[in-house]
Amino acid sequence: MSCDAGMLLPSCYLGHQILAMERERDFDVILCVTDRSIIPEPLLDIGIRYLEVEPGMVFEDLPNSELITPAAYLRLVVIDLLKDDYHRLLYVDGDIVLRRPGLGELLAAPMEHAVYAAPDAADFRADKTYEHYTGPLGLKPEFFYRNSGVLLVDSKAAAETKVMQRVLDYAQANHEKLVHHDQSALNGALKDDLGLLSLRWNFQVIEPLMEWVDRIDPVLLHFVGRQKPWRAPEGSIRHVYRRGYDTFFIDHGVSLPAPPARISKSSKSARLARIPGKIWRYLTNPAKALRAKKQWQDETGFEQFEINETRLQAILDAKQAL
């Protein structure tokens, strides 16, 4: 895991979950931060290994947003930092919960690729929204567009093939293609060199997919989108998971900071003007860019869509998936 201050407490909760549920584990739980001083004292001795990385490794010049901050790119450098300490690495986002034990099984799985990731929910939307993701990257229609929230890495193979450096180089050279930031860079740089994880290792919690939970039986639940379970209102599909967060925060005497204020449209425009890649998208096709922005930032729009069941079935049937 890696995060900034905004995702620190949820990430600590995930680490605590893993330590509590994976009782026969033979792996460490590591949380990478740019400033160790942001960690509340009650959370320093809960079994998580905290790794402080240099602030300069946060890529302020790369495309980011209110939801996906520059710290998202940390996962790419952290994997390189830990390559000599561990032969396998499993990166997980801080907005994930462990539904059941099983991470040891994944870490022990045979790997043919240096990096594996699971398909993104955009890939099996019936409205072909995935073209908004894949189009700038030049990906083939049969390619399963991956979500970067869970990454399984063979450290030796990744070092030998300089996988993470390739992703960073791609990001630095292709700002205009990073529609979805580090995730775009991962897909665009690696393409067919990116191994496929089953959705059970990164099940994205969105309403249309919930009827598939029993069949997929996920280990990790990923709360993509703006509404996170630690702030979920009663009645939402995420609210059932809020109690775990609340209990953890109370037991350790910590509390979440107030949610950041939504940025006004004028402020958003100012931020966009500072990011060359986003300028390019707005200038070349402003109407399409605005539609895409609204569609993916509006939570209701994110929740409500039809699944392309043929595409989803192809993902579930993929024999090469771990």
PDB file of C-alpha atoms in Angstrom, residues 14 100 144 213 314:
ATOM      1  CA  LEU A  14      -6.895  -2.499   5.557  1.00  0.00           C
ATOM      2  CA  ARG A 100     -12.009 -13.302   3.340  1.00  0.00           C
ATOM      3  CA  PHE A 144      -8.950  -6.410 -21.104  1.00  0.00           C
ATOM      4  CA  VAL A 213     -20.569 -11.625  -5.835  1.00  0.00           C
ATOM      5  CA  ALA A 314     -15.118 -13.767 -21.370  1.00  0.00           C
TER       6      ALA A 314
END
